[in-house]
């Protein structure tokens, strides 16, 4: 019996582990694509499934109490099992081990996302916070409201977003970054360097090349002996796939801890898929395996996985297309809207569009004369046009693309 025939059986059971964006979208997409079997969504947190981006913005600043998805799970016949921790998979038995007992599945979707990296030695120290969950945001709100002196460890995306919110609330903010520039792990030096000035412009202090020796109650001690007073410390030094619970399951993991999914987001085990922040996938577009810790990937990937699970064929009866998106993300920081599309690894040309000291500018990356990535600061049209050009594999005239007065869509070559 084919997988399509089996998935169309009304008794077929799909269990999705992880109730964040990727898990929720998988469950919804299954129903949208006509799957009539049972769909169960398991979440470790007790809260109704919620969106994460508002946690570092509206929820943190008290402008919203929560960010629950506006989805009628009951109407979609999706069973929620919340406050239930999954501890393992027994693939041979097609069963999950959970805090509420074993849960059988016919098809399993792993959507457990990523977990923040903990600063060694900071566990249990009073006043040290992470910002990943609704409960984390709830613990940080009183800190923001009291206008405490805050030290942020890490000048990546989450560190910048928290620093932005804390400054907006009137907190004194010092950001400590071990690298010589912000966003060192995400962007080349010449692109990230101009962003360092944004911190001072907002009234935050940025210390680069500064390593943390230890965190004490009320203070952060740097490796060079400096001591920074801190009513609260927020750690934002990265995230890793939340896949520790898969140990011994037979699900293949990469060296980065991600589930190594294929172009259909299937894992190494039969009847097991993986989506979102916890899964890497092969990109034919970029010729490499990608692990994307961003919201858009958690929105798009589930549609591919659900199509394969539901046996949804295209109009010509073909298999659903491979998952090979143009990665996209955005960040709101220090009064600027930063957007990125593509993947600049392997690019050989970098083009500036505008002055990086101005409020609005963008950067294009080319491989040969093909646009592969674009970063836009306050230039949403560059991002929107660039993203479409990347999707189509458009060839670019570098001279015209480097002129910010020329629309990107008008800088193509035949």
XYZ file of C-alpha atoms in Angstrom:
414
model
C 0.000 0.000 0.000
C 1.369 3.425 -0.936
C 1.978 6.163 1.605
C -0.739 8.220 -0.097
C -3.291 5.408 0.271
C -2.348 4.883 3.906
C -2.498 8.579 4.839
C -5.958 8.883 3.372
C -7.334 6.248 5.768
C -9.617 7.965 8.291
C -7.934 6.115 11.181
C -4.470 7.416 10.385
C -2.938 9.235 13.378
C -0.583 12.191 13.025
C 1.104 13.442 16.186
C 2.940 16.776 16.111
C 5.467 17.402 18.894
C 5.893 21.121 19.537
C 3.107 23.707 19.739
C 4.966 26.729 18.381
C 4.538 28.235 14.933
C 5.914 25.197 13.063
C 3.819 22.673 14.953
C 0.613 24.701 14.773
C 1.051 25.390 11.059
C 1.635 21.687 10.380
C -1.601 20.741 12.117
C -3.566 23.452 10.314
C -2.005 22.621 6.931
C -2.964 18.968 7.287
C -6.608 19.949 7.587
C -6.311 22.475 4.762
C -4.923 19.741 2.531
C -7.768 17.368 3.273
C -6.231 15.018 5.827
C -9.133 13.311 7.648
C -7.289 11.227 10.231
C -6.643 12.316 13.804
C -4.256 15.203 14.455
C -2.784 15.678 17.920
C -0.610 18.654 18.855
C 1.589 18.183 21.931
C 3.114 21.190 23.696
C 5.404 21.226 26.720
C 4.114 24.602 27.911
C 0.681 24.886 29.589
C -0.289 27.996 27.608
C -2.473 28.072 24.512
C -0.146 27.925 21.486
C 1.327 31.373 20.846
C 3.535 33.332 18.473
C 7.048 34.235 19.643
C 8.066 37.484 17.859
C 5.804 39.683 20.050
C 7.583 38.404 23.180
C 10.522 40.762 22.613
C 8.228 43.633 21.665
C 4.563 44.128 22.619
C 4.342 41.443 25.312
C 7.614 42.473 26.941
C 6.587 46.139 27.020
C 3.158 45.387 28.438
C 1.356 46.449 25.265
C -0.152 42.970 24.938
C -0.827 40.297 27.534
C -0.214 37.374 25.221
C 0.265 36.410 21.591
C -1.944 33.336 21.268
C -2.693 32.160 17.735
C -6.185 33.059 16.552
C -7.026 29.492 15.565
C -10.109 27.449 16.471
C -8.434 24.114 17.113
C -11.713 22.495 18.103
C -13.388 23.470 14.837
C -10.427 21.984 12.945
C -10.664 18.797 15.027
C -7.104 19.216 16.279
C -6.515 17.744 19.728
C -4.301 19.825 22.009
C -2.253 18.158 24.727
C -0.602 21.032 26.560
C 1.749 20.929 29.532
C 2.908 17.553 28.240
C 6.630 16.926 27.863
C 7.823 14.396 25.284
C 10.904 12.538 26.500
C 11.616 10.008 23.785
C 10.613 8.135 20.647
C 10.365 4.375 20.248
C 10.280 4.205 16.484
C 9.814 0.439 16.247
C 6.639 0.651 18.300
C 5.545 3.954 16.721
C 5.147 5.413 20.197
C 6.232 8.524 22.056
C 7.208 8.554 25.705
C 5.643 11.558 27.433
C 5.091 12.910 30.921
C 1.468 11.762 30.563
C 2.326 8.249 29.367
C 2.898 6.641 25.955
C 1.292 8.202 22.875
C 0.984 6.103 19.686
C 1.402 7.599 16.227
C 1.252 6.547 12.603
C 3.056 9.663 11.410
C 5.184 11.826 13.693
C 6.146 15.456 13.039
C 9.025 16.882 15.092
C 8.512 20.617 15.609
C 10.259 21.268 18.908
C 12.069 24.392 17.724
C 15.207 25.743 19.333
C 16.259 26.403 22.904
C 18.452 29.267 24.087
C 22.102 28.598 24.876
C 22.705 29.045 28.605
C 25.728 31.044 29.748
C 27.955 28.603 31.671
C 27.917 29.343 35.375
C 24.805 31.516 35.222
C 22.275 28.829 36.103
C 20.521 29.608 39.354
C 22.071 33.064 39.762
C 19.338 35.511 40.851
C 18.396 38.090 38.254
C 19.611 36.141 35.198
C 17.032 35.793 32.417
C 16.530 34.196 29.025
C 13.896 35.369 26.545
C 12.332 32.509 24.655
C 8.959 31.715 26.237
C 5.856 33.547 27.409
C 6.903 32.851 30.999
C 10.336 34.371 30.284
C 8.651 37.547 29.010
C 6.387 37.629 32.061
C 9.405 37.465 34.380
C 11.146 40.253 32.470
C 8.222 42.669 32.345
C 8.635 43.850 35.972
C 12.339 44.427 35.243
C 11.425 46.628 32.283
C 8.683 48.450 34.184
C 11.020 49.193 37.125
C 13.572 50.737 34.729
C 16.347 48.627 36.178
C 19.959 48.733 35.031
C 20.211 45.813 32.628
C 23.225 44.022 31.177
C 22.529 42.106 27.962
C 25.032 39.397 27.094
C 25.158 38.931 23.327
C 24.651 41.458 20.518
C 22.818 39.153 18.147
C 19.241 39.576 16.926
C 17.542 38.811 20.249
C 20.035 40.902 22.237
C 19.444 43.903 19.983
C 15.672 43.517 20.151
C 15.655 43.258 23.941
C 18.033 46.203 24.270
C 15.683 48.193 22.040
C 12.667 47.416 24.233
C 14.587 48.098 27.448
C 15.780 51.492 26.202
C 12.248 52.348 25.053
C 11.072 51.637 28.608
C 13.789 53.846 30.094
C 16.211 51.222 31.398
C 19.963 51.804 31.509
C 21.333 49.178 29.114
C 24.824 47.784 28.601
C 25.316 45.138 25.919
C 28.349 42.849 26.191
C 29.566 41.091 23.033
C 32.562 38.744 22.891
C 33.118 39.402 19.173
C 34.425 42.663 17.790
C 31.059 43.669 16.329
C 27.349 42.965 16.685
C 25.777 40.137 14.675
C 29.198 38.595 14.152
C 27.742 35.150 13.515
C 25.158 36.377 11.028
C 26.700 39.086 8.837
C 30.110 39.967 7.374
C 32.190 42.523 9.266
C 31.707 45.356 6.779
C 27.913 44.967 6.923
C 27.573 44.543 10.687
C 30.059 47.278 11.631
C 27.734 50.221 10.864
C 25.107 48.692 13.144
C 27.333 49.198 16.195
C 26.536 52.922 16.110
C 22.824 52.181 16.544
C 23.391 51.204 20.184
C 24.922 54.539 21.212
C 22.311 56.448 19.243
C 19.619 54.739 21.326
C 21.432 55.473 24.585
C 22.684 51.903 25.119
C 26.352 51.120 25.730
C 27.887 48.412 23.535
C 31.066 46.705 24.727
C 32.634 44.591 21.971
C 35.564 42.205 22.360
C 34.354 41.760 25.933
C 34.200 38.281 27.410
C 32.222 37.428 30.507
C 34.182 35.761 33.285
C 31.228 35.212 35.608
C 27.837 36.486 36.644
C 27.205 37.319 40.289
C 24.066 38.592 42.005
C 23.867 42.222 40.926
C 26.939 42.203 38.705
C 28.610 40.892 35.560
C 32.380 40.441 35.834
C 34.324 40.611 32.568
C 37.485 38.677 31.784
C 39.545 41.891 31.869
C 38.441 42.567 35.452
C 35.769 45.178 34.778
C 32.620 44.800 36.852
C 29.270 45.943 35.471
C 26.452 46.660 37.906
C 23.320 44.819 36.864
C 19.906 44.725 38.476
C 19.111 42.135 35.808
C 21.082 40.155 33.229
C 19.560 38.954 29.958
C 21.468 36.240 28.116
C 21.109 36.135 24.321
C 24.092 34.166 23.064
C 22.329 31.969 20.541
C 20.006 29.024 20.246
C 20.348 25.386 19.315
C 17.830 22.829 18.047
C 15.753 21.364 20.872
C 16.483 17.768 19.939
C 18.086 16.271 23.045
C 14.959 14.201 23.631
C 15.648 12.321 20.380
C 18.788 10.621 21.765
C 18.678 6.907 21.007
C 15.615 7.252 18.760
C 17.403 6.574 15.483
C 16.512 10.018 14.109
C 19.699 11.255 12.437
C 21.061 14.546 13.743
C 23.695 16.851 12.294
C 26.744 18.138 14.149
C 24.715 21.252 15.007
C 22.059 19.110 16.698
C 19.487 19.629 13.960
C 17.360 16.851 12.541
C 18.753 16.167 9.054
C 15.583 16.216 6.979
C 15.415 15.649 3.227
C 13.842 17.836 0.557
C 10.363 16.653 1.646
C 11.270 17.293 5.323
C 11.312 13.551 6.020
C 13.803 12.318 8.607
C 15.962 9.198 8.558
C 13.101 7.196 10.110
C 9.974 6.025 8.260
C 6.835 8.051 9.002
C 8.773 10.794 10.827
C 9.064 14.381 9.558
C 10.736 17.479 11.016
C 9.918 21.167 10.503
C 11.004 24.583 11.733
C 13.971 25.605 13.872
C 14.919 22.041 14.803
C 15.392 20.768 11.234
C 17.962 21.354 8.508
C 17.206 20.636 4.866
C 19.174 20.431 1.608
C 18.860 23.517 -0.577
C 19.394 22.941 -4.294
C 19.175 26.700 -4.756
C 22.225 27.292 -2.560
C 23.961 23.932 -2.865
C 24.197 23.420 0.878
C 22.218 22.270 3.890
C 20.381 25.096 5.658
C 19.309 25.440 9.297
C 17.061 28.481 9.658
C 16.029 29.773 13.078
C 13.430 32.233 11.851
C 9.667 32.655 11.810
C 9.114 32.420 8.047
C 10.752 28.992 7.870
C 8.427 27.796 10.638
C 5.503 29.074 8.588
C 6.507 27.698 5.170
C 8.048 24.301 5.913
C 4.919 22.768 7.470
C 3.034 23.169 4.192
C 5.534 20.923 2.433
C 5.518 18.317 5.203
C 1.724 18.349 5.396
C 1.405 17.926 1.623
C 3.538 14.782 1.736
C 1.763 13.390 4.798
C -1.684 14.045 3.326
C -0.645 12.611 -0.036
C -1.532 15.864 -1.770
C -0.419 15.610 -5.389
C -0.094 18.518 -7.769
C -2.523 19.114 -10.667
C -0.532 16.723 -12.852
C -0.419 14.048 -10.160
C 3.218 14.777 -9.349
C 4.780 14.756 -5.914
C 4.622 18.041 -3.987
C 7.640 20.234 -4.799
C 10.828 20.007 -2.767
C 11.209 22.409 0.131
C 13.719 24.993 -1.064
C 12.619 28.460 0.059
C 14.405 31.769 -0.141
C 15.076 32.256 3.588
C 13.546 35.424 5.017
C 13.548 37.179 8.371
C 13.135 40.589 9.901
C 14.167 42.386 13.077
C 12.947 45.607 14.652
C 15.780 47.317 16.503
C 16.721 50.831 17.550
C 14.000 52.434 15.430
C 14.972 50.513 12.307
C 13.234 47.769 10.376
C 15.870 45.281 9.218
C 14.966 42.603 6.665
C 17.010 39.858 5.059
C 16.230 37.424 2.257
C 18.410 34.675 0.828
C 21.686 33.117 1.925
C 24.960 34.951 1.335
C 27.299 32.026 2.028
C 29.163 31.382 -1.215
C 28.541 34.865 -2.616
C 31.542 36.508 -4.282
C 30.336 40.108 -4.689
C 28.874 42.522 -2.152
C 27.093 45.662 -3.387
C 26.040 48.617 -1.239
C 22.866 50.526 -2.041
C 23.049 53.748 -0.086
C 25.157 55.099 2.759
C 25.261 52.796 5.831
C 25.455 55.893 8.048
C 22.071 57.028 6.722
C 18.688 55.852 8.056
C 18.002 53.684 4.981
C 20.352 51.470 2.991
C 20.665 47.959 1.683
C 23.229 45.384 0.623
C 23.080 42.863 -2.222
C 25.154 39.692 -2.501
C 25.862 38.139 -5.902
C 27.290 34.787 -6.927
C 28.642 35.498 -10.370
C 25.973 37.870 -11.603
C 23.068 36.096 -9.854
C 21.450 37.764 -6.831
C 21.538 35.351 -3.870
C 20.790 37.565 -0.844
C 19.695 41.060 0.139
C 19.720 42.922 3.461
C 17.492 46.001 3.679
C 17.478 48.610 6.437
C 14.481 50.869 6.017
C 14.210 50.005 2.310
C 11.331 47.488 2.170
C 10.986 47.850 -1.596
C 14.551 46.589 -2.061
C 13.695 43.577 0.051
C 10.420 42.789 -1.730
C 11.922 43.143 -5.209
C 15.154 41.407 -4.236
C 13.327 38.430 -2.811
C 11.441 37.902 -6.070
C 14.657 38.232 -8.074
C 16.366 35.631 -5.875
C 13.419 33.248 -6.309
C 13.623 33.573 -10.100
C 17.426 33.258 -10.228
C 17.695 36.634 -11.927
C 20.991 37.908 -13.316
C 21.952 41.375 -12.106
C 23.864 44.288 -13.612
C 26.180 45.184 -10.694
C 26.607 48.806 -11.761
C 22.870 49.465 -11.827
C 22.208 47.396 -8.696
C 24.781 49.483 -6.824
C 22.857 52.668 -7.600
C 20.228 53.162 -4.848
C 18.167 55.403 -7.128
C 17.589 52.471 -9.519
C 14.855 50.010 -8.547
C 16.328 46.543 -8.070
C 13.796 45.056 -10.466
C 15.195 47.412 -13.130
C 18.783 46.238 -12.557
C 18.399 42.827 -14.177
C 20.181 41.448 -17.192
C 18.511 39.425 -19.943
